[in-house]
CSV table of C-alpha atoms and ligand atoms in Angstrom, one decimal:
chain,number,residue,atom,x,y,z
A,744,UNK,CA,191.7,112.3,103.2
A,745,UNK,CA,189.6,109.7,102.9
A,746,UNK,CA,192.4,107.1,101.7
A,747,UNK,CA,190.8,103.8,102.5
A,748,UNK,CA,193.0,101.4,101.0
A,749,UNK,CA,195.6,101.2,103.9
A,750,UNK,CA,194.8,101.2,107.4
A,751,UNK,CA,198.3,99.4,108.4
A,752,UNK,CA,200.8,101.9,109.9
A,753,UNK,CA,203.7,101.9,107.2
A,754,UNK,CA,206.7,103.3,109.5
A,755,UNK,CA,209.1,105.6,108.6
A,756,UNK,CA,212.4,104.3,106.5
A,757,UNK,CA,215.7,103.5,107.5
A,758,UNK,CA,214.2,100.4,109.5
A,759,UNK,CA,216.5,97.6,108.7
A,760,UNK,CA,214.0,95.3,107.6
A,761,UNK,CA,210.6,96.7,106.1
A,762,UNK,CA,207.5,96.2,108.3
A,763,UNK,CA,205.3,93.5,106.6
A,764,UNK,CA,203.2,96.3,106.0
A,765,UNK,CA,205.2,98.1,103.5
A,766,UNK,CA,205.7,95.0,101.8
A,767,UNK,CA,202.4,94.6,101.5
A,768,UNK,CA,201.8,98.4,100.1
A,769,UNK,CA,204.6,98.1,97.5
A,770,UNK,CA,204.2,94.6,96.1
A,771,UNK,CA,207.9,94.1,95.4
A,772,UNK,CA,209.9,91.3,97.2
A,773,UNK,CA,213.7,91.8,98.0
A,774,UNK,CA,215.3,89.3,100.3
A,775,UNK,CA,214.2,89.5,103.7
A,776,UNK,CA,212.2,92.9,103.1
A,777,UNK,CA,215.3,94.6,103.1
A,778,UNK,CA,216.2,98.0,101.2
A,779,UNK,CA,217.6,97.6,97.8
A,780,UNK,CA,221.1,98.7,96.9
A,781,UNK,CA,220.8,101.8,94.8
A,782,UNK,CA,222.4,100.6,91.6
A,783,UNK,CA,222.7,104.2,90.2
A,784,UNK,CA,226.0,104.5,92.1
A,785,UNK,CA,229.4,103.4,90.5
A,786,UNK,CA,231.4,100.6,91.8
A,787,UNK,CA,231.1,99.9,95.4
A,788,UNK,CA,229.3,102.8,95.9
A,789,UNK,CA,225.9,100.9,96.1
A,790,UNK,CA,227.0,98.8,99.3
A,791,UNK,CA,228.7,101.5,101.3
A,792,UNK,CA,227.5,101.8,104.7
A,793,UNK,CA,226.0,97.9,104.4
A,794,UNK,CA,227.3,94.9,106.9
A,795,UNK,CA,226.1,92.3,104.6
A,796,UNK,CA,224.6,92.2,101.1
A,797,UNK,CA,222.5,89.7,99.4
A,798,UNK,CA,223.1,88.8,95.9
A,799,UNK,CA,221.4,86.7,93.3
A,800,UNK,CA,223.4,84.9,90.7
A,801,UNK,CA,220.8,83.4,88.6
A,802,UNK,CA,223.0,81.2,86.4
A,803,UNK,CA,222.5,77.3,86.1
A,804,UNK,CA,225.1,77.1,82.7
A,805,UNK,CA,226.9,74.5,84.9
A,806,UNK,CA,224.6,71.8,85.7
A,807,UNK,CA,225.5,68.5,85.0
A,808,UNK,CA,222.0,67.2,85.1
A,809,UNK,CA,218.7,69.1,85.7
A,810,UNK,CA,218.6,73.1,85.0
A,811,UNK,CA,216.4,75.2,86.8
A,812,UNK,CA,218.7,77.0,89.4
A,813,UNK,CA,218.9,80.4,87.6
A,814,UNK,CA,215.5,80.8,88.6
A,815,UNK,CA,216.0,80.4,92.5
A,816,UNK,CA,216.8,84.0,93.3
A,817,UNK,CA,213.5,85.3,92.1
A,818,UNK,CA,211.6,82.4,94.2
A,819,UNK,CA,213.7,82.8,97.3
A,820,UNK,CA,213.1,86.6,97.5
A,821,UNK,CA,209.4,85.9,97.5
A,822,UNK,CA,209.0,83.5,100.1
A,823,UNK,CA,212.3,85.0,102.5
A,824,UNK,CA,209.4,87.7,102.8
A,825,UNK,CA,207.9,85.7,105.6
A,826,UNK,CA,211.6,85.7,107.5
A,827,UNK,CA,211.2,88.1,110.4
A,828,UNK,CA,214.2,89.7,112.2
A,829,UNK,CA,213.9,88.2,115.7
A,830,UNK,CA,216.0,84.9,116.0
A,831,UNK,CA,214.7,83.1,119.0
A,832,UNK,CA,217.6,80.5,119.1
A,833,UNK,CA,220.5,83.0,119.2
A,834,UNK,CA,218.0,85.8,120.8
A,835,UNK,CA,219.2,88.2,118.5
A,836,UNK,CA,217.6,90.9,116.2
A,837,UNK,CA,219.6,89.9,113.1
A,838,UNK,CA,218.3,93.0,110.7
A,839,UNK,CA,218.6,95.1,113.7
A,840,UNK,CA,221.9,94.1,114.6
A,841,UNK,CA,223.3,93.5,110.7
A,842,UNK,CA,222.7,96.6,108.0
A,843,UNK,CA,222.0,94.1,105.4
A,844,UNK,CA,221.0,95.2,101.8
A,845,UNK,CA,219.7,93.5,98.9
A,846,UNK,CA,222.3,94.0,96.3
A,847,UNK,CA,220.0,92.8,93.2
A,848,UNK,CA,221.4,89.9,90.8
A,849,UNK,CA,224.7,89.8,89.1
A,850,UNK,CA,223.3,90.5,85.3
A,851,UNK,CA,225.2,88.4,82.7
A,852,UNK,CA,224.2,87.0,79.2
A,853,UNK,CA,223.9,83.2,80.2
A,854,UNK,CA,226.1,81.6,76.9
A,855,UNK,CA,229.7,82.5,78.4
A,856,UNK,CA,230.4,80.6,81.6
A,857,UNK,CA,233.8,82.9,81.8
A,858,UNK,CA,232.2,86.1,81.6
A,859,UNK,CA,229.8,84.7,84.0
A,860,UNK,CA,232.6,84.0,86.4
A,861,UNK,CA,234.4,87.3,86.0
A,862,UNK,CA,231.4,89.2,86.7
A,863,UNK,CA,230.6,87.1,89.5
A,864,UNK,CA,233.8,87.7,91.0
A,865,UNK,CA,233.9,91.8,90.2
A,866,UNK,CA,230.6,92.1,92.0
A,867,UNK,CA,231.9,89.9,95.0
A,868,UNK,CA,234.5,92.0,95.1
A,869,UNK,CA,232.8,95.1,95.6
A,870,UNK,CA,231.0,94.1,97.9
A,871,UNK,CA,233.9,93.2,100.0
A,872,UNK,CA,235.7,96.7,99.3
A,873,UNK,CA,232.4,98.2,100.6
A,874,UNK,CA,233.5,96.4,103.7
A,875,UNK,CA,230.2,94.3,103.7
A,876,UNK,CA,229.7,90.4,103.6
A,877,UNK,CA,228.5,88.7,100.7
A,878,UNK,CA,225.7,86.2,100.6
A,879,UNK,CA,225.0,84.8,97.5
A,880,UNK,CA,222.2,82.8,96.3
A,881,UNK,CA,222.8,80.7,93.4
A,882,UNK,CA,222.6,79.9,90.9
A,883,UNK,CA,224.6,76.1,90.7
A,884,UNK,CA,227.7,75.6,92.4
A,885,UNK,CA,230.2,76.9,89.8
A,886,UNK,CA,229.7,80.5,91.2
A,887,UNK,CA,231.2,79.2,94.2
A,888,UNK,CA,234.9,79.5,92.6
A,889,UNK,CA,234.6,83.2,91.5
A,890,UNK,CA,233.3,84.4,95.0
A,891,UNK,CA,236.0,82.7,96.4
A,892,UNK,CA,238.6,84.2,94.1
A,893,UNK,CA,237.2,87.7,95.3
A,894,UNK,CA,237.2,86.5,99.3
A,895,UNK,CA,240.7,85.2,98.8
A,896,UNK,CA,242.1,88.3,97.1
A,897,UNK,CA,240.6,90.3,100.0
A,898,UNK,CA,241.4,88.1,102.9
A,899,UNK,CA,244.2,85.9,101.6
A,900,UNK,CA,243.3,82.2,102.0
A,901,UNK,CA,240.3,81.0,103.9
A,902,UNK,CA,238.9,78.6,106.1
A,903,UNK,CA,235.8,76.7,103.6
A,904,UNK,CA,233.0,74.8,105.1
A,905,UNK,CA,231.2,73.1,102.3
A,906,UNK,CA,227.9,71.3,103.1
A,907,UNK,CA,227.1,69.2,100.0
A,908,UNK,CA,226.1,65.7,99.3
A,909,UNK,CA,229.1,65.9,96.6
A,910,UNK,CA,232.7,66.8,97.3
A,911,UNK,CA,232.5,69.0,94.1
A,912,UNK,CA,236.4,68.1,93.3
A,913,UNK,CA,236.2,66.7,90.1
A,914,UNK,CA,238.1,67.7,86.9
A,915,UNK,CA,237.3,67.9,83.2
A,916,UNK,CA,237.5,64.6,82.3
A,917,UNK,CA,234.0,63.3,82.2
A,918,UNK,CA,233.1,66.3,80.2
A,919,UNK,CA,236.1,67.9,78.4
A,920,UNK,CA,234.8,70.8,80.4
A,921,UNK,CA,236.8,72.2,83.6
A,922,UNK,CA,234.3,74.7,84.9
A,923,UNK,CA,231.2,73.2,85.8
A,924,UNK,CA,229.4,72.9,89.2
A,925,UNK,CA,231.1,69.5,90.2
A,926,UNK,CA,234.6,71.3,89.8
A,927,UNK,CA,234.6,74.3,91.6
A,928,UNK,CA,236.6,72.8,94.7
A,929,UNK,CA,239.3,71.5,92.8
A,930,UNK,CA,240.0,74.7,91.0
A,931,UNK,CA,239.8,76.5,94.6
A,932,UNK,CA,242.6,74.0,96.0
A,933,UNK,CA,244.9,74.0,92.9
A,934,UNK,CA,244.5,78.1,93.2
A,935,UNK,CA,245.2,78.4,96.6
A,936,UNK,CA,242.1,80.0,97.6
A,937,UNK,CA,241.6,77.4,100.8
A,938,UNK,CA,244.1,77.6,103.1
A,939,UNK,CA,245.4,73.9,103.3
A,940,UNK,CA,243.7,71.7,106.0
A,941,UNK,CA,240.9,74.1,106.0
A,942,UNK,CA,238.4,72.6,103.8
A,943,UNK,CA,235.4,70.8,106.0
A,944,UNK,CA,233.0,69.0,103.8
A,945,UNK,CA,229.9,67.7,105.7
A,946,UNK,CA,227.2,65.6,104.3
A,947,UNK,CA,229.1,63.5,101.5
A,948,UNK,CA,227.3,60.8,100.4
A,949,UNK,CA,227.0,60.5,96.5
A,950,UNK,CA,228.2,57.8,94.4
A,951,UNK,CA,231.8,58.6,93.1
A,952,UNK,CA,232.9,57.8,89.7
A,953,UNK,CA,236.0,55.5,91.4
A,954,UNK,CA,237.6,55.2,94.4
A,955,UNK,CA,240.0,57.8,93.6
A,956,UNK,CA,237.2,60.6,93.6
A,957,UNK,CA,238.1,62.0,97.4
A,958,UNK,CA,242.0,61.6,97.1
A,959,UNK,CA,242.3,65.3,95.6
A,960,UNK,CA,241.0,67.0,98.3
A,961,UNK,CA,242.5,64.6,101.3
A,962,UNK,CA,245.7,65.1,99.2
A,963,UNK,CA,245.0,69.0,100.1
A,964,UNK,CA,244.0,68.2,103.5
A,965,UNK,CA,240.5,68.3,103.2
A,966,UNK,CA,238.3,67.0,106.2
A,967,UNK,CA,235.4,65.1,105.0
A,968,UNK,CA,232.5,64.2,107.3
A,969,UNK,CA,230.6,61.6,105.3
A,970,UNK,CA,226.7,61.5,105.9
A,971,UNK,CA,226.9,58.4,107.6
A,972,UNK,CA,229.2,60.0,110.1
A,973,UNK,CA,227.3,63.0,110.8
A,974,UNK,CA,224.4,60.7,111.2
A,975,UNK,CA,226.1,58.5,113.8
A,976,UNK,CA,227.7,61.1,115.4
A,977,UNK,CA,225.1,64.3,115.2
A,978,UNK,CA,225.2,67.3,113.7
A,979,UNK,CA,226.3,69.0,116.7
A,980,UNK,CA,229.3,66.9,117.0
A,981,UNK,CA,230.4,68.0,113.7
A,982,UNK,CA,229.7,71.6,114.2
A,983,UNK,CA,231.7,71.9,117.5
A,984,UNK,CA,234.6,69.9,115.4
A,985,UNK,CA,234.3,72.4,112.8
A,986,UNK,CA,234.4,75.4,115.2
A,987,UNK,CA,237.2,73.8,117.0
A,988,UNK,CA,239.3,73.3,113.6
A,989,UNK,CA,238.4,76.9,112.0
A,990,UNK,CA,239.4,78.7,115.2
A,991,UNK,CA,239.6,82.3,114.7
A,992,UNK,CA,240.1,82.1,111.1
A,993,UNK,CA,237.9,83.9,107.8
A,994,UNK,CA,235.3,81.5,107.1
A,995,UNK,CA,233.5,81.3,104.0
A,996,UNK,CA,230.1,78.7,103.9
A,997,UNK,CA,229.3,77.3,100.8
A,998,UNK,CA,225.9,75.1,100.6
A,999,UNK,CA,224.6,73.3,98.2
A,1000,UNK,CA,221.4,72.4,99.4
A,1001,UNK,CA,221.4,69.1,97.8
A,1002,UNK,CA,223.2,68.3,101.3
A,1003,UNK,CA,219.7,68.0,102.4
A,1004,UNK,CA,217.4,64.7,101.9
A,1005,UNK,CA,215.4,65.4,98.5
A,1006,UNK,CA,212.4,64.6,101.0
A,1007,UNK,CA,213.2,67.9,102.6
A,1008,UNK,CA,214.5,69.8,99.8
A,1009,UNK,CA,213.2,68.3,96.5
A,1010,UNK,CA,213.7,71.3,94.3
A,1011,UNK,CA,217.4,70.7,93.3
A,1012,UNK,CA,219.2,69.4,90.1
A,1013,UNK,CA,220.8,66.3,91.6
A,1014,UNK,CA,219.2,64.9,94.3
A,1015,UNK,CA,220.8,62.1,96.6
A,1016,UNK,CA,218.6,60.3,99.0
A,1017,UNK,CA,219.7,59.7,102.6
A,1018,UNK,CA,220.7,63.6,103.4
A,1019,UNK,CA,220.3,66.1,106.5
A,1020,UNK,CA,217.2,66.8,107.9
A,1021,UNK,CA,215.9,70.4,107.4
A,1022,UNK,CA,216.5,70.2,111.0
A,1023,UNK,CA,219.7,68.8,111.3
A,1024,UNK,CA,220.8,71.7,108.3
A,1025,UNK,CA,219.3,74.5,110.6
A,1026,UNK,CA,221.4,72.9,113.9
A,1027,UNK,CA,224.7,72.7,111.9
A,1028,UNK,CA,224.4,76.1,110.9
A,1029,UNK,CA,223.3,77.2,114.7
A,1030,UNK,CA,226.0,74.9,116.0
A,1031,UNK,CA,228.6,77.2,114.4
A,1032,UNK,CA,228.1,80.3,116.4
A,1033,UNK,CA,231.1,82.3,117.1
A,1034,UNK,CA,233.2,81.5,113.7
A,1035,UNK,CA,233.9,84.6,111.9
A,1036,UNK,CA,232.1,84.4,108.9
A,1037,UNK,CA,233.3,86.7,105.7
A,1038,UNK,CA,231.0,85.3,103.0
A,1039,UNK,CA,228.4,82.4,102.2
A,1040,UNK,CA,226.5,81.1,99.3
A,1041,UNK,CA,223.5,79.1,99.3
A,1042,UNK,CA,223.2,77.1,95.9
A,1043,UNK,CA,221.3,74.3,93.9
A,1044,UNK,CA,218.0,75.5,94.2
A,1045,UNK,CA,216.1,74.5,91.4
A,1046,UNK,CA,212.1,76.3,91.7
A,1047,UNK,CA,210.9,74.4,88.8
A,1048,UNK,CA,211.8,71.0,90.4
A,1049,UNK,CA,210.2,72.1,93.6
A,1050,UNK,CA,207.0,71.2,95.6
A,1051,UNK,CA,205.0,73.8,97.5
A,1052,UNK,CA,208.1,75.8,97.5
A,1053,UNK,CA,209.7,73.8,100.2
A,1054,UNK,CA,213.1,73.9,99.2
A,1055,UNK,CA,213.0,78.0,98.5
A,1056,UNK,CA,211.6,78.2,102.2
A,1057,UNK,CA,214.4,76.1,103.8
A,1058,UNK,CA,216.6,77.9,101.4
A,1059,UNK,CA,215.4,81.4,102.9
A,1060,UNK,CA,215.7,80.1,106.3
A,1061,UNK,CA,219.4,78.5,105.7
A,1062,UNK,CA,220.5,82.2,104.4
A,1063,UNK,CA,219.1,83.5,107.7
A,1064,UNK,CA,220.9,81.5,109.7
A,1065,UNK,CA,223.7,82.4,107.9
A,1066,UNK,CA,222.9,85.9,108.5
A,1067,UNK,CA,222.2,85.2,112.2
A,1068,UNK,CA,226.0,84.1,112.3
A,1069,UNK,CA,227.3,87.5,110.5
A,1070,UNK,CA,224.9,89.4,113.2
A,1071,UNK,CA,226.3,87.4,116.4
A,1072,UNK,CA,230.0,88.5,115.3
A,1073,UNK,CA,228.8,92.2,115.7
A,1074,UNK,CA,226.4,92.2,118.7
B,2382,MN,MN1,225.5,69.0,95.5
B,2383,MN,MN1,227.9,71.1,95.1
């Protein structure tokens, strides 16, 4: 045969991460060049056999300022093709250890926030029922509530590590709407989805409506690591504190990209100056090695506000750090 198009070797299927040559040939861009789940199978069947499933949630109907996060799953998929399997810091073959799939996106009409919550919860529950760890790529931060509802109905109340510039424990008073990206952790605490004393909030620094803003979380036993404390103590110290506090508990990690300084992550809807550097954010997640991660989301990436895909690249790498934490538990 005179097939001159490809001199590249395309290895057999059943590799965990497709080689760059395969991705180059077929032109599709699943998360991290992973296999796609087979959506023709019902219920949890598409995810059976997977250890981890990446799920896009292209919803930004919960933002209070600039929209755009609904497009993040497409952009982060595209740039995640550059991330390779071997994690040099942890010395682990992430996708060789952890059978991971791209679970596609949750599909919904973006006009009905209650329906979106229900559909996200259903899909996360399906991933959990298959025995896999869900990794959500939002979307705005409102999607953490249905994710935690599914997580808690499977595992009971969990520990939550929340990295963010904002507390996300507001109520409906400001907007007359109780479900948006500033309120999910209030609901999660009120609904008992988080074990008392096991909400760990890192990087908090946004201005507040009043001195009372932190009270709800503190009354529910939240531990707040303001950005000033993170800066003075170091992310390694914070990671060690959190690791010690969560112990052997099930941990859900919810990472709002606006925790990172807008100089490093400009593509987000509610930027707050003075945040983590990219390197600190990566070091923070590496410092959590050993925790029992039962789910993660990465939210608030708004590609239309980004420059040179900086924020999308960072988001892909932070997801990879989370996947590495899950892989370390299996090694
Ligand atoms: Mn935020
Ligand atoms: Mn948030």
